PDB file of C-alpha atoms in Angstrom:
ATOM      1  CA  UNK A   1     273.820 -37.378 108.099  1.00 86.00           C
ATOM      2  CA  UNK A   2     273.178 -39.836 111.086  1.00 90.00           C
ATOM      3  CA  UNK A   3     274.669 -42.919 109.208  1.00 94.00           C
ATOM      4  CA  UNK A   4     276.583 -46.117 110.154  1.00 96.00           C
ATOM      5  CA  UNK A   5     278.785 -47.317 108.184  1.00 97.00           C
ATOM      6  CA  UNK A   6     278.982 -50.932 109.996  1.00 95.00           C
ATOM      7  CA  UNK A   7     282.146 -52.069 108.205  1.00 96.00           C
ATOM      8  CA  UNK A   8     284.630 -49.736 108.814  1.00 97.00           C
ATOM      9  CA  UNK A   9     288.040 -51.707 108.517  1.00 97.00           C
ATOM     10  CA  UNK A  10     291.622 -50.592 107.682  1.00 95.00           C
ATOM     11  CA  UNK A  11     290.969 -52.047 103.986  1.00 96.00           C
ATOM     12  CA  UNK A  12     287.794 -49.729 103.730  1.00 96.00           C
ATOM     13  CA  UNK A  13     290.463 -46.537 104.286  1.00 96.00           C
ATOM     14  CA  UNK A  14     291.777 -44.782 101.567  1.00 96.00           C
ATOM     15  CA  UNK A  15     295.246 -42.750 102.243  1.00 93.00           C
ATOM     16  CA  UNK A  16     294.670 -40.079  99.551  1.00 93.00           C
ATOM     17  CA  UNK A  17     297.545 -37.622 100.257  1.00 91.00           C
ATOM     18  CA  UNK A  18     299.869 -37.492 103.762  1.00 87.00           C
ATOM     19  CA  UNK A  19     296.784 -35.632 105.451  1.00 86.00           C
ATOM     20  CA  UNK A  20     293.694 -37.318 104.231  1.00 92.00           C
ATOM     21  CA  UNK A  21     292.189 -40.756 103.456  1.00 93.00           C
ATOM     22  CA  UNK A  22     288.283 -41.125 102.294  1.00 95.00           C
ATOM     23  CA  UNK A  23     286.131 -44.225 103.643  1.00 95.00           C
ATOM     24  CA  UNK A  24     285.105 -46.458 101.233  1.00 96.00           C
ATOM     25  CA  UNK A  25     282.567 -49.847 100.470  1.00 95.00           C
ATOM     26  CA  UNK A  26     279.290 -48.120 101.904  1.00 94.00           C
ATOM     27  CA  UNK A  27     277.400 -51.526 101.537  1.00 92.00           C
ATOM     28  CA  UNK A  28     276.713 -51.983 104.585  1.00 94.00           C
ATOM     29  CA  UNK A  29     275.718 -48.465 105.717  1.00 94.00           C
ATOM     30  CA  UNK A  30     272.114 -47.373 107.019  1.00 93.00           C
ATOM     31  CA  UNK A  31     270.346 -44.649 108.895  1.00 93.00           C
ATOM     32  CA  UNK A  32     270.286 -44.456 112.201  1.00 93.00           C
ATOM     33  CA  UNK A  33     266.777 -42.961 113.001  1.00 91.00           C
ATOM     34  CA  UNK A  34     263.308 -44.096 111.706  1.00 90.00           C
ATOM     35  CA  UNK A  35     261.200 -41.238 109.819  1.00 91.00           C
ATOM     36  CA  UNK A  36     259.736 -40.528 113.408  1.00 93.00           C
ATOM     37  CA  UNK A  37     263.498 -39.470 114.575  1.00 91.00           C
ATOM     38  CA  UNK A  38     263.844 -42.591 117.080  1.00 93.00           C
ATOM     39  CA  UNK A  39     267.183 -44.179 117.300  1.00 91.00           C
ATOM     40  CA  UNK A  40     267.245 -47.589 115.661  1.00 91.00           C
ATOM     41  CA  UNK A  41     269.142 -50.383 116.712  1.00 93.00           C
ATOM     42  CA  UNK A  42     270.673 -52.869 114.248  1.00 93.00           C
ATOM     43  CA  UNK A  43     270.565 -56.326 114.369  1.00 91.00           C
ATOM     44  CA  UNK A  44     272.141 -57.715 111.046  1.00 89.00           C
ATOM     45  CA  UNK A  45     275.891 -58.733 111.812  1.00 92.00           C
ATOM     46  CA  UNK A  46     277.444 -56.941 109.189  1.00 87.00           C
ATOM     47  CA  UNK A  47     281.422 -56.192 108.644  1.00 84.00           C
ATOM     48  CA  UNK A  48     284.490 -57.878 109.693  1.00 92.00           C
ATOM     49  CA  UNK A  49     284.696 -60.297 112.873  1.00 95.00           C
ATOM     50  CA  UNK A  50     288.190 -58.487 113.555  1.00 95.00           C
ATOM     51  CA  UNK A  51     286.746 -55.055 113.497  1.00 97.00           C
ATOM     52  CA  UNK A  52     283.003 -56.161 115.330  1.00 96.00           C
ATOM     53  CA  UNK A  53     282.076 -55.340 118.572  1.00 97.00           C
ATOM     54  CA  UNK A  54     281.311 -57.985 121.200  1.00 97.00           C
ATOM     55  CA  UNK A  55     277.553 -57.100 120.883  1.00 96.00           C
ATOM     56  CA  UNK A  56     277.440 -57.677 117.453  1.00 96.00           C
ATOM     57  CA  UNK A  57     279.478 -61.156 117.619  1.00 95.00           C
ATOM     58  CA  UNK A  58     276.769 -62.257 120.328  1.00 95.00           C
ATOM     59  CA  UNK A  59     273.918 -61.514 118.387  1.00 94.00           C
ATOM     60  CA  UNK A  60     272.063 -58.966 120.458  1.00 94.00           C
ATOM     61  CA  UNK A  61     270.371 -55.448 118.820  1.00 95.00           C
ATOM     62  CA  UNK A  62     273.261 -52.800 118.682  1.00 96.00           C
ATOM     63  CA  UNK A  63     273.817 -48.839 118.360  1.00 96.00           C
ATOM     64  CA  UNK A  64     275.303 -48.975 114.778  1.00 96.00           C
ATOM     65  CA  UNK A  65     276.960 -46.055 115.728  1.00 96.00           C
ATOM     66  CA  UNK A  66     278.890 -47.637 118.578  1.00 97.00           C
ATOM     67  CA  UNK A  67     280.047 -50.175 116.752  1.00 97.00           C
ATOM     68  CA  UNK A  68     281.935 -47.904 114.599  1.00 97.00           C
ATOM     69  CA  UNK A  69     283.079 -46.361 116.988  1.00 98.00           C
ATOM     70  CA  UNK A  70     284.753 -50.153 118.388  1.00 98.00           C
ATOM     71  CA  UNK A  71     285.589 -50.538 114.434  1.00 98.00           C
ATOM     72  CA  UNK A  72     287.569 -47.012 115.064  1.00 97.00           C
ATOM     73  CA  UNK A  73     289.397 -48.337 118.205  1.00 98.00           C
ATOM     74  CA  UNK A  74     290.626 -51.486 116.126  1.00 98.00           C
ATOM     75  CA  UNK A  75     291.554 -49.431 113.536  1.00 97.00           C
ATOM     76  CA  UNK A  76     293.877 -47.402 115.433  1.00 96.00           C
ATOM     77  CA  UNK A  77     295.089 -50.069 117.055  1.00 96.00           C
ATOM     78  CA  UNK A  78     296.515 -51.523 114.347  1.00 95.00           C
ATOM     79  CA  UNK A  79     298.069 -48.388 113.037  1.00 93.00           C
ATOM     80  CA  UNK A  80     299.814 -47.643 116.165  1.00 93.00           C
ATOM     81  CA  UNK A  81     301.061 -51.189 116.688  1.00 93.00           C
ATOM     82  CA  UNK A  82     300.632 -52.681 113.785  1.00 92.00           C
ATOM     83  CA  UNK A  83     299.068 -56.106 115.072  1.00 93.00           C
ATOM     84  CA  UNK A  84     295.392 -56.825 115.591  1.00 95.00           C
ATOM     85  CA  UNK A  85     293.974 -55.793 118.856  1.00 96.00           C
ATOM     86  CA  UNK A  86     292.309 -59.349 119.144  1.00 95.00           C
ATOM     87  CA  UNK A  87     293.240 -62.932 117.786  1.00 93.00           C
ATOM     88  CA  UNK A  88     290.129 -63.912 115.486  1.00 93.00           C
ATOM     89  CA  UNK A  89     291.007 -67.625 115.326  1.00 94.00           C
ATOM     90  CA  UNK A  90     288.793 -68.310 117.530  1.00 95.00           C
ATOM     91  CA  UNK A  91     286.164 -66.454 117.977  1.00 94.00           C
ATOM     92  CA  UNK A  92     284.520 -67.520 121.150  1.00 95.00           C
ATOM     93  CA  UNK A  93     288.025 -66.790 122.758  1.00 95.00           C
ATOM     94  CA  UNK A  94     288.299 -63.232 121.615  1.00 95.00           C
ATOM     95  CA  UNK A  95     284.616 -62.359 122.699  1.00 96.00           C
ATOM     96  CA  UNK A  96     285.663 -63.497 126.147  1.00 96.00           C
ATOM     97  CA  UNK A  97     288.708 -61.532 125.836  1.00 95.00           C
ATOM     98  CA  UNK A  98     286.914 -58.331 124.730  1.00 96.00           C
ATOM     99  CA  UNK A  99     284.408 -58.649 127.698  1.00 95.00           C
ATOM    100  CA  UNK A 100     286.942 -58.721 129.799  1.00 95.00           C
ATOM    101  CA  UNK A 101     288.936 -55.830 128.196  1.00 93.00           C
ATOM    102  CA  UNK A 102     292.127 -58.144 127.737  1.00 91.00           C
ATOM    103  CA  UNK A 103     293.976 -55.756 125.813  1.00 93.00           C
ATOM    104  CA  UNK A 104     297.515 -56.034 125.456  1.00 91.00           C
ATOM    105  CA  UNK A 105     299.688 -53.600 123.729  1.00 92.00           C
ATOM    106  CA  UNK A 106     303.080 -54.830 122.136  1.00 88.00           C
ATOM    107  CA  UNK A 107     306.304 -53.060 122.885  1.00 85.00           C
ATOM    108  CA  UNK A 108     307.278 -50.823 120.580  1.00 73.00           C
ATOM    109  CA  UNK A 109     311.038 -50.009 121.117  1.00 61.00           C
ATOM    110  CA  UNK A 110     311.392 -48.142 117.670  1.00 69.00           C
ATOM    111  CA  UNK A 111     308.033 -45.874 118.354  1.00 74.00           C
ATOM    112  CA  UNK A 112     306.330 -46.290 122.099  1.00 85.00           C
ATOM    113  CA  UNK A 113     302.408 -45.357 122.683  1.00 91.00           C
ATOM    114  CA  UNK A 114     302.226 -42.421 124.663  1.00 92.00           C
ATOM    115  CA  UNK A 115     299.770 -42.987 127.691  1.00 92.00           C
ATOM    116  CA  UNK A 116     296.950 -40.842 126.081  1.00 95.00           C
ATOM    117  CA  UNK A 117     296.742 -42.893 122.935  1.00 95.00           C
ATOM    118  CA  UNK A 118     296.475 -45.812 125.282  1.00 95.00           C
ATOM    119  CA  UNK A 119     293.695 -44.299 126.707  1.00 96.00           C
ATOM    120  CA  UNK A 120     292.179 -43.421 124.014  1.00 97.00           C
ATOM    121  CA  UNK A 121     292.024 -46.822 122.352  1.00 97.00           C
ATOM    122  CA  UNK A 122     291.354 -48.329 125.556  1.00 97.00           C
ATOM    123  CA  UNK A 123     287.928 -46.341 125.583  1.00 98.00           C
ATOM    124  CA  UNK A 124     287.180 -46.745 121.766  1.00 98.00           C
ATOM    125  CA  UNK A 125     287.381 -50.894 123.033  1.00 98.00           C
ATOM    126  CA  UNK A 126     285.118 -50.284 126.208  1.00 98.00           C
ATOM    127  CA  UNK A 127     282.969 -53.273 126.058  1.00 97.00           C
ATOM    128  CA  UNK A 128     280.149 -51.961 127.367  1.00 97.00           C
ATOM    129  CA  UNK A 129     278.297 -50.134 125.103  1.00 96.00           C
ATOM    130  CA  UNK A 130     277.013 -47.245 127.560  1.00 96.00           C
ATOM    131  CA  UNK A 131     280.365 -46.190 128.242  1.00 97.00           C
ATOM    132  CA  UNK A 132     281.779 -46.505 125.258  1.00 98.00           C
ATOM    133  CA  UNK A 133     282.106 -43.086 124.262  1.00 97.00           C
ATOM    134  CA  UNK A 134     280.330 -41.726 120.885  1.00 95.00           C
ATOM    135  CA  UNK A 135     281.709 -39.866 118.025  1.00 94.00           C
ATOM    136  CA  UNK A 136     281.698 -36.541 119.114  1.00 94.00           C
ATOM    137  CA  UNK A 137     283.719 -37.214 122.635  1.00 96.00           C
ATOM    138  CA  UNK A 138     285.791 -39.171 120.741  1.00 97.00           C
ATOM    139  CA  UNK A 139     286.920 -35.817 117.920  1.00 95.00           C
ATOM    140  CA  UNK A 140     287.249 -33.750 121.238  1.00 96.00           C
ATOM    141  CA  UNK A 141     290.078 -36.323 123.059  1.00 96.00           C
ATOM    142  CA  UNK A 142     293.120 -34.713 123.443  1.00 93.00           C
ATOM    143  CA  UNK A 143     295.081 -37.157 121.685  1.00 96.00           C
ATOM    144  CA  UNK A 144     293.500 -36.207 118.620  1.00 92.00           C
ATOM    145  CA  UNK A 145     293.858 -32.143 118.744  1.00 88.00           C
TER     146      UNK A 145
END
């Protein structure tokens, strides 16, 4: 449908059985083309400083759509570790850390990240926005199949 959601956030996912959640709190969500079918960037910092992308924390116009996508690599995150990926205390801190892709994952004894999910977070949380990869390379990572 070529919508953002722009607050996607553990507490916005809905486990309804073993095998499938639903998304939730569309507030925030908009289109993502204009009715001449150009992309449009957003500028409105919307969501949850935990789950935003460094582009959104510094103010400057963002794909919507890539920011989910950052959203998505929190998200995981925290699933597979259960800790956040960043510290949000402080704010000016954790920008510098996501520019500088200062990610640490914890060790797990009980349940260690294989190397591909790694990966795979690791590009979800790809500060810069042209390499961050979109939607559709993301559902065809091997991890995920």
């Amino acid at each position: 449908m070529d919508l953002a959601h722009r607050d996607l956030k553990l507490e916005n996912v809905l486990m309804v059985s073993k095998n499938y959640i639903k998304v939730a709190d569309f507030g925030f969500v908009r289109k993502c083309r204009d009715e001449r079918g150009r992309r449009v960037m957003s500028d409105t910092f919307c969501g949850s400083v935990a789950y935003a992308a460094p582009e959104i924390i510094l103010g400057t116009p963002y794909n919507p759509k890539k920011a989910d996508v950052w959203s998505l690599g929190c998200i995981l995150f925290i699933m597979l570790t259960g800790t956040m990926p960043f510290d949000e205390s402080n704010v000016k801190e954790m920008v510098k850390m996501q520019t500088s892709k200062t990610l640490t994952f914890p060790t797990l004894a009980q349940s260690p990240i294989s190397s591909a999910a790694k990966k795979l977070i690791t590009d979800l949380l790809e500060p810069d926005v042209t390499k961050r990869p979109n939607i559709r390379k993301v559902k065809r990572n091997s991890w995920l199949q």
